Coordinates of C-alpha atoms in Angstrom, one line a residue:
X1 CA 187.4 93.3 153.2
X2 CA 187.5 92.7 149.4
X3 CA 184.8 95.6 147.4
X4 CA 181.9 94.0 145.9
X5 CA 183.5 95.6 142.7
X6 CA 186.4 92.7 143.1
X7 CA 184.7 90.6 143.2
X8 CA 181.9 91.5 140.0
X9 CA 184.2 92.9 137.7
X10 CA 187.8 90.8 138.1
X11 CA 186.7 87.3 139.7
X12 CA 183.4 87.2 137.8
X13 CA 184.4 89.4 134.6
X14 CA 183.4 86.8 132.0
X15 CA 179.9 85.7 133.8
X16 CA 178.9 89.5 134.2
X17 CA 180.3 90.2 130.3
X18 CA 178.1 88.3 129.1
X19 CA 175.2 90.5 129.7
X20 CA 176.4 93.6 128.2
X21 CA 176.5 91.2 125.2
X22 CA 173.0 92.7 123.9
X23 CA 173.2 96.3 124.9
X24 CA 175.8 97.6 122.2
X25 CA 172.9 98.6 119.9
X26 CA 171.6 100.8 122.6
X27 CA 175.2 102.2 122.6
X28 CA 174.8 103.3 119.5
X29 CA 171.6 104.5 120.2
X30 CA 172.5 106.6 123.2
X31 CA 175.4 107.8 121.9
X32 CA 173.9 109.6 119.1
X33 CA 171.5 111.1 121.2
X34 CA 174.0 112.5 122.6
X35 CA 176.1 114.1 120.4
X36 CA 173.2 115.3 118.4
X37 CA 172.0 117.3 122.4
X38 CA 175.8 118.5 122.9
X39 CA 176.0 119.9 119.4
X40 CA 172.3 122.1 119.8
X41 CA 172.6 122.6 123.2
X42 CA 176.4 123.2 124.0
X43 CA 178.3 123.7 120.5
X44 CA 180.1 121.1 121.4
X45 CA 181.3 118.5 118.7
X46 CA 183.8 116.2 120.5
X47 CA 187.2 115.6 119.0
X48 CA 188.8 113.9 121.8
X49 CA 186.4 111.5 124.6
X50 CA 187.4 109.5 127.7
X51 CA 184.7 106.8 129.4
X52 CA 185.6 106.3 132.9
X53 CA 184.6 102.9 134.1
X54 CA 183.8 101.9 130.1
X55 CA 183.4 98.0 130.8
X56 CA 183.5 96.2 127.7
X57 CA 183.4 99.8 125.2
X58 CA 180.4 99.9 124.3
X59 CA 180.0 103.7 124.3
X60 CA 183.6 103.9 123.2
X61 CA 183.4 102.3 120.3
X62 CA 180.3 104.0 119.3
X63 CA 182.1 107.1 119.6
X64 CA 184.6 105.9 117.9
X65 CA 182.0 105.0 114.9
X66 CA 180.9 108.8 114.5
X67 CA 184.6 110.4 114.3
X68 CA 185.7 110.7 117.5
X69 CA 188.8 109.5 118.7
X70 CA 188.0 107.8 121.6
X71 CA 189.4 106.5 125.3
X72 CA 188.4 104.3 127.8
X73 CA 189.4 103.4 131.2
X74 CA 188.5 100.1 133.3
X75 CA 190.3 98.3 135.8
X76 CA 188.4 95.2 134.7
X77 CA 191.6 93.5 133.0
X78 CA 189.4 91.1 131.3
X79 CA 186.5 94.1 129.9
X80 CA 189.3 95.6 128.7
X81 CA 190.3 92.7 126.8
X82 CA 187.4 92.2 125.2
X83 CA 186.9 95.7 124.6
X84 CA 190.2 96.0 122.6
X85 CA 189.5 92.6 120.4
X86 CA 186.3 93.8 119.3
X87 CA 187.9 97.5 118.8
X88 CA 190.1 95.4 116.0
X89 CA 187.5 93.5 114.8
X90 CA 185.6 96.5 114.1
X91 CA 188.5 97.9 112.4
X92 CA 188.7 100.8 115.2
X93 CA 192.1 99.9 116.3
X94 CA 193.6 103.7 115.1
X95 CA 190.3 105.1 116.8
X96 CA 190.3 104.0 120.3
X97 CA 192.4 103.3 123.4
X98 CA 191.7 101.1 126.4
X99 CA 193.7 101.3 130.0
X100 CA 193.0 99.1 132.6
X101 CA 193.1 101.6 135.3
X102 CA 191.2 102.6 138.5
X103 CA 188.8 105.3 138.3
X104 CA 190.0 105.9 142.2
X105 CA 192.9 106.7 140.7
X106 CA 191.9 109.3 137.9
X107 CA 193.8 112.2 139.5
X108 CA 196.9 110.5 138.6
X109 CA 195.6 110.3 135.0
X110 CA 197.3 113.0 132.1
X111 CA 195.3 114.0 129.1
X112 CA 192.7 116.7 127.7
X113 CA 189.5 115.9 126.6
X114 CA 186.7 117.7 125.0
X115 CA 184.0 115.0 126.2
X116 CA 184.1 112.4 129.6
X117 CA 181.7 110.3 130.5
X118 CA 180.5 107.9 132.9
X119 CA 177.9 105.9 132.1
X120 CA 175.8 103.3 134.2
X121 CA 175.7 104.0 137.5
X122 CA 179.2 103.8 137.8
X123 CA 178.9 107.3 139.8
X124 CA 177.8 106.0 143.1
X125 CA 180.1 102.4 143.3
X126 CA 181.8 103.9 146.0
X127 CA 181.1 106.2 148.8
X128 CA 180.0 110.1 148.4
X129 CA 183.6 111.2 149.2
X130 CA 185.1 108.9 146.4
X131 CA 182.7 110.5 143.9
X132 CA 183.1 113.6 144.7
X133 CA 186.9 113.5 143.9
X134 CA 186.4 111.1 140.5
X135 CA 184.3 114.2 139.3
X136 CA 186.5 116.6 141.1
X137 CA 189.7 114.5 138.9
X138 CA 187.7 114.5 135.5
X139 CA 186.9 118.1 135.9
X140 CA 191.3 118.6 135.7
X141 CA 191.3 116.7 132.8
X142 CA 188.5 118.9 130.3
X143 CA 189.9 121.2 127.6
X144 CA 188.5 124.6 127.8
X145 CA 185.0 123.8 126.7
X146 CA 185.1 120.4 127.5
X147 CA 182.1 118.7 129.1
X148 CA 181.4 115.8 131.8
X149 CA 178.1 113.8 130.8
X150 CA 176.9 111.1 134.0
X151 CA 174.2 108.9 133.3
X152 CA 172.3 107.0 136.3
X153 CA 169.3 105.5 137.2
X154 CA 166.4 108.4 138.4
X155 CA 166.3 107.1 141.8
X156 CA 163.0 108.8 142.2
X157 CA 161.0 106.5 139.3
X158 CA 163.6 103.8 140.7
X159 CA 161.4 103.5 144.0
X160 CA 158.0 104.6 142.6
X161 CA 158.7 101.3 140.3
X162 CA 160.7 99.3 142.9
X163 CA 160.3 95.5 142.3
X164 CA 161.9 93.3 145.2
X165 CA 162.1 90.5 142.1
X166 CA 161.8 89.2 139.1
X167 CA 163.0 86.7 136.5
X168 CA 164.5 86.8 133.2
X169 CA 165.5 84.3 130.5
X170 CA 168.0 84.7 127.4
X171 CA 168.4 81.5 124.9
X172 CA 169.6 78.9 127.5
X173 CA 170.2 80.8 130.4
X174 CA 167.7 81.3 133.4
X175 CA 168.4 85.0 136.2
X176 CA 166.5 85.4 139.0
X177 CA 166.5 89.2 140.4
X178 CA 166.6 90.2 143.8
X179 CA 166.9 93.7 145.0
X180 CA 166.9 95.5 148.1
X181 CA 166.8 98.8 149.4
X182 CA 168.4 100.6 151.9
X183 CA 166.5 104.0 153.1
X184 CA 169.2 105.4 155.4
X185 CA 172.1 105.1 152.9
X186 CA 170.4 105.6 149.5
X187 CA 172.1 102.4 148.2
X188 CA 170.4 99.8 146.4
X189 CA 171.3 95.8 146.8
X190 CA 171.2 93.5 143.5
X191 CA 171.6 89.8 143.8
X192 CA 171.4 87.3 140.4
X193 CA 171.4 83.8 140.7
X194 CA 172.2 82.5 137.3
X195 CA 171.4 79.0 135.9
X196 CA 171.7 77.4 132.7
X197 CA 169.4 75.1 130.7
X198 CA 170.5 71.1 131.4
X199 CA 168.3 68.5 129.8
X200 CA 164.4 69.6 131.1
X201 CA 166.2 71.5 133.9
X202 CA 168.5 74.0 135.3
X203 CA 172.3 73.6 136.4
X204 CA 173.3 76.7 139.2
X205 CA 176.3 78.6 137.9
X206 CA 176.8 81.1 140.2
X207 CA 175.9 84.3 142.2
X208 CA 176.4 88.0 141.3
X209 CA 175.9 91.0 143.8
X210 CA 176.4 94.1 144.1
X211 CA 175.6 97.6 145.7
X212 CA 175.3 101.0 144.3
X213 CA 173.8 104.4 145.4
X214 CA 171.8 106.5 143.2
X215 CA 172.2 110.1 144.2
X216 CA 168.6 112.3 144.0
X217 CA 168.9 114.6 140.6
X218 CA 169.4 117.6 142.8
X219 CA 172.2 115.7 145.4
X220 CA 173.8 115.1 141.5
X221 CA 173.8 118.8 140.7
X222 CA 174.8 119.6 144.3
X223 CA 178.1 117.4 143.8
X224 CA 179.2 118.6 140.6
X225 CA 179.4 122.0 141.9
X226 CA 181.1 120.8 144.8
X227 CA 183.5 119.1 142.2
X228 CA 184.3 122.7 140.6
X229 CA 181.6 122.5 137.8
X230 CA 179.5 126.0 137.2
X231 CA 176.6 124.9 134.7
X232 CA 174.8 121.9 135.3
X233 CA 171.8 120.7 133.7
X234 CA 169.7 117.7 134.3
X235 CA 167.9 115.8 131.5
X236 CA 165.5 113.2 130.7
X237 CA 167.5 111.2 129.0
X238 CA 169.9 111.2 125.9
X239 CA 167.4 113.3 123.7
X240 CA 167.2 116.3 126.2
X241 CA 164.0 115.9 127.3
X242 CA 163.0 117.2 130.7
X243 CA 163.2 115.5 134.0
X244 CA 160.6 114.2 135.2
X245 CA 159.3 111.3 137.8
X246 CA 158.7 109.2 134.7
X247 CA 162.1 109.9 133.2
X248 CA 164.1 106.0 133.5
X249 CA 167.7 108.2 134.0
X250 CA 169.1 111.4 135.1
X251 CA 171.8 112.6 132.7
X252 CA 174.0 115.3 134.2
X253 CA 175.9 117.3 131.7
X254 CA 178.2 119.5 133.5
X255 CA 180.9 122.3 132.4

């Protein structure tokens, strides 16, 4: 049976482009958030970075903005695409590097890297054992000091804000939100039905689902230490505030 991630990410790669299309500001944003709570917090000033699962390089390129010569895997063959175009239209060609590549596959990767990330809930695509070993495989590939950063949804003001659907509307185009979840598994459902503006109406264009779990902040501690990690810290977000059952995300920064 064909992964929902097939499906999203390869047959539907241009349709579900499109909406990272307004999120590269908050890139930028996060990403120097983060540097600025790695260099107070960790010493840490990146030289070298690798995004696992880094979609259409947002966050790579905004590394690659601030210095650091920066890496990014997909196996999205078409994110990668457009991540490399808009690399050279940026003029960050000599900066970055994009692989289409499996993050299933990381253990097979070579490299060193003072900073990995993995942004967006793309921790928990897959089933607890398959995470386990992508954090287990990123952990091989840190220098000395390096540092693994993992960003998802706090699952806990996730359900205390749970809304089965809603509807939302950019220039000409029309997505209704439906989402479920599942209490036994910890995975949540997401179906968009897209339309686009036709005269006084809407034209269907097409369906996108997909499934993903959001691990509990302490489940997220619990299996970077099972991945080899000995400090873990949960934040609040990008700035280092503390978590808390209003904090949006859970970022896990792990050495």
């Amino acid at each position: 049976m064909t992964h929902w991630t097939d499906r999203l990410f390869r047959e539907q790669a241009d349709l579900f482009a499109d909406s990272f299309e307004d999120m590269f500001e908050a890139a930028d944003e996060a990403v120097d958030a983060l540097l600025d709570l790695l260099a107070e917090e960790y010493d840490c000033d990146p030289e070298q970075s690798l995004d696992i699962a880094c979609g259409v390089g947002r966050h790579v390129l905004a590394f690659a903005d601030r210095g650091v010569d920066a890496e990014g895997l997909d196996f999205s063959a078409e994110f990668v695409g457009r991540a490399r175009e808009r690399a050279s239209d940026r003029g960050l060609g000599d900066r970055t590097e994009f692989h289409v590549a499996d993050m299933r596959d990381l253990g097979e990767w070579s490299g060193s890297y003072d900073l990995i990330t993995v942004f967006w809930n793309s921790l928990g695509y897959y089933g607890r054992e398959t995470d386990l070993q992508v954090l287990a495989d990123a952990r091989e590939l840190l220098a000395e000091d390096g540092v693994l950063v993992v960003e998802q949804s706090n699952r806990d003001f996730f359900l205390r804000n749970f809304d089965a659907a809603t509807v939302s509307e950019d220039d000409d185009r029309f997505s209704v939100y439906r989402q479920e979840f599942d209490v036994e598994t910890g995975r949540f459902s997401t179906r968009i039905d897209v339309f686009d503006a036709a005269g006084e109406g809407y034209d269907y264009v097409d369906r996108m689902e997909w499934e993903n779990r959001l691990y509990a902040p302490p489940v997220l501690r619990e299996l970077c230490e099972d991945a080899g990690f000995e400090d873990v810290a949960l934040f609040g977000g990008f700035d280092g505030g503390d978590l808390s059952l209003e904090s949006e995300t859970v970022v896990t920064i792990a050495r």
